[in-house]
Structures are given as C-alpha cells and as structure tokens.
XYZ file of C-alpha atoms in Angstrom:
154
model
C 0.000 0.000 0.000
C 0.724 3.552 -0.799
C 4.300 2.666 -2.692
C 4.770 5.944 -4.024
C 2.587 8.156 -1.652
C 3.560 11.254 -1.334
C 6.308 11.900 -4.164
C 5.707 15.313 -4.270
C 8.297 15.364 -7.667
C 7.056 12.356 -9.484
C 5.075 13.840 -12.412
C 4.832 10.894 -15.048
C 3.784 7.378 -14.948
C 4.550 4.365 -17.610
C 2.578 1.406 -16.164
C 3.248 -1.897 -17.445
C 0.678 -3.043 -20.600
C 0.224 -6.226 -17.925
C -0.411 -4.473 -14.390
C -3.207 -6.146 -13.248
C -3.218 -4.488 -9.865
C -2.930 -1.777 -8.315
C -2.362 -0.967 -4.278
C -4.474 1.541 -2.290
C -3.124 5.032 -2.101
C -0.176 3.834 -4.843
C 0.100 7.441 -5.529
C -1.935 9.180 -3.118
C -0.594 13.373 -2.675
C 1.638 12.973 -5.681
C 1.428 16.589 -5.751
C 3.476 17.116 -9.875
C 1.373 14.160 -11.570
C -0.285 15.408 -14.287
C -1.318 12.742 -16.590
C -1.801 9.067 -15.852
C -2.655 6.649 -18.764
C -3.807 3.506 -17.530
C -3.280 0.042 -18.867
C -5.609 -2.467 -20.752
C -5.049 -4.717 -18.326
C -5.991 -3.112 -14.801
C -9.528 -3.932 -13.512
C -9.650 -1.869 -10.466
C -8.823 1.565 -9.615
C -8.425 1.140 -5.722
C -9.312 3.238 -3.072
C -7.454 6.327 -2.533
C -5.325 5.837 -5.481
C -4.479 9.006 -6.531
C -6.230 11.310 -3.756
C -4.669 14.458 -3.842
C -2.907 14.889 -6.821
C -3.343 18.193 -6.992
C -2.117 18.889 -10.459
C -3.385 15.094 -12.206
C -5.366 17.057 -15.021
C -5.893 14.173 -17.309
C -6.587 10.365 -16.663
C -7.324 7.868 -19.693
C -7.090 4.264 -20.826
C -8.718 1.859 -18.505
C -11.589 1.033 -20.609
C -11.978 -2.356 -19.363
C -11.962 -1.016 -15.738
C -14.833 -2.571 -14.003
C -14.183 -0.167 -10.397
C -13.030 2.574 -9.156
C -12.405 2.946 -5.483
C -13.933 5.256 -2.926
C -11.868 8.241 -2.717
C -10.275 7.246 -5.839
C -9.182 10.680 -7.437
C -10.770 12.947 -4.345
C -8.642 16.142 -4.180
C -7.594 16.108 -7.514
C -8.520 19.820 -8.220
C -7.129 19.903 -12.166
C -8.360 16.504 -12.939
C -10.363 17.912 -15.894
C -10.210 14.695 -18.449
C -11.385 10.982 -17.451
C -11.915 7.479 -18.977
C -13.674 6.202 -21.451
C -14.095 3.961 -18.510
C -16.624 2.490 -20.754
C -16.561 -1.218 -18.369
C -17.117 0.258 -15.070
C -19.784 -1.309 -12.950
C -19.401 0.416 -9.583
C -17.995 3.658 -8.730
C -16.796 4.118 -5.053
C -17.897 6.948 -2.660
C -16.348 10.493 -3.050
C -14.758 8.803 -6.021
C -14.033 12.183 -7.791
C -15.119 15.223 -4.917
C -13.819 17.903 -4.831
C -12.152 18.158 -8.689
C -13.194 21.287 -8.919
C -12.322 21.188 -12.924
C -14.301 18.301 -13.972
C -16.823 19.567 -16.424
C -18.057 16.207 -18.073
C -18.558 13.131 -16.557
C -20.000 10.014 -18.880
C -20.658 7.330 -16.893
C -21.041 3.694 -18.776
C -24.125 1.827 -19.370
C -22.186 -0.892 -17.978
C -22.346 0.935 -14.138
C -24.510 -0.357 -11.349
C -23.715 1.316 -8.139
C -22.363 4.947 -7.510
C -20.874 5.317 -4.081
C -22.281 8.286 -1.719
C -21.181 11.760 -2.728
C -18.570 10.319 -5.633
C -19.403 13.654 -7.307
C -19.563 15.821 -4.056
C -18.264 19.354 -4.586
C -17.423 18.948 -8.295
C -19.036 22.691 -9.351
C -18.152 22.713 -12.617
C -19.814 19.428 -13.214
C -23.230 21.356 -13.596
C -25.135 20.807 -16.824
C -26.419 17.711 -15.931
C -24.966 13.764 -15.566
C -26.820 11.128 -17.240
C -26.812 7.866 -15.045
C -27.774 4.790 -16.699
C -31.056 3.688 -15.570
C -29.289 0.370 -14.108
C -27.984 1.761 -11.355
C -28.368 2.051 -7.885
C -27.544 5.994 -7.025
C -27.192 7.408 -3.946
C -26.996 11.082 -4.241
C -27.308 13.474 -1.151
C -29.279 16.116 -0.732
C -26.058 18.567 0.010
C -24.318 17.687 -3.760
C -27.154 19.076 -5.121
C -27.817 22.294 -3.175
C -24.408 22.818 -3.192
C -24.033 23.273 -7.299
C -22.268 20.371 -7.927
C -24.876 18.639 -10.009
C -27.708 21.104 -10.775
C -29.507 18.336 -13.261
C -29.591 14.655 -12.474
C -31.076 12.529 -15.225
C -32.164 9.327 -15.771
C-alpha cells in the first residue's frame, strides 16, 4: 500500500501493458502528476489511489476497468479529463469530490452502483450527468444544493 505516496516530484507514470493491480493510495498526494494513462489490463482503480494529486489534469485508458475505489481521485482539483471507462460497474464513494475542474462526466451503461457523494463538490460538473437507468444511485441532498450537479437525469 501507498508505494509511491507522497512523491511530491514524481510527475509521469509508464505502467506496465500487464499491471493487473494496483495498491491503495499507490500514488496518493503525488502533488506534480499530471497525466496518468492507464493500462488495458488493470480492472480496479483502488481506493485512494491518486487522492490528492493536486495537479493530475488528465486520466485515460482503462476502458476495461470494471471499479473505481472510494476516494479514488478525491482532491484532484485539475483533474479535468477521465476514462472512457466504458466497463465500469461500480464507482466508489467520493470517487471524484472535490475536482473542482471536472466539467463532463459520462458514466457507462455498464455501471450499477455509484458510491455516496462520488461527485460531491465537483461545481463545474453542472449541466447535468446522465446515469444509466441500471444503477443504484445514492446522491445526497447537500451535492445538489451545493451546485455540484444542478440536473440529475435518468
């Protein structure tokens, strides 16, 4: 867990084509990461991953991802560019609060469950999120009143 936590200098990664797992928190405060390209081969994003990466602006690959942990990319206040995850079946809670740059969000038919507040405090993620009609949403009161998600769809 957490193998590269907190390398405040580390600002690319090169995963292997054939990681097939990830620890929690592997990169969580890696404070210079900008862009993180995951590989065909990783199923699970884990919890706390890459929480507070201040600067992670972009995050793609991992179309056959089928989770992403709670607390997943929390913090990350430039992450402005995710997925296709276009596999994912469950999405963990406060998976993506408080990026304060994510504008679009697509989420999969493929998804089943999104985790409390995984959207919490996202305020440019305002002109609505469709959720496939699959899943099992639990959406607070306070994400809503707050701005974060001024039009949830169905």
């Amino acid at each position: 867990e957490r193998a590269f936590a907190g390398c405040f200098r580390l600002s690319d990664i090169a995963f292997s084509p054939n990681l097939a797992t990830m620890e929690p928190g592997a990169f969580e405060h890696c404070r210079s990461l900008k862009r993180v390209e995951l590989p065909p081969s990783l199923d699970e994003i884990p919890a706390s991953a890459f929480l507070g990466c201040r600067q992670l602006a972009s995050v793609t690959g991992g179309e056959t991802l089928h989770a992403g942990g709670g607390r997943a990319f929390a913090l990350c206040k430039e992450l402005a560019e995710i997925g296709p995850f276009e596999a994912l079946e469950t999405l963990g809670d406060r998976a993506f609060a408080s990026c304060a740059s994510l504008e679009e969000v697509i989420l999969p038919d493929a998804l089943k469950s999104i985790g409390r507040e995984a959207f919490f405090m996202t305020k440019r993620l305002c002109e609505g999120l469709r959720v496939p009609s699959d899943v099992k949403t639990v959406v607070p009161a306070e994400l809503v009143e707050r701005g974060s998600v001024r039009d949830l769809e169905s």
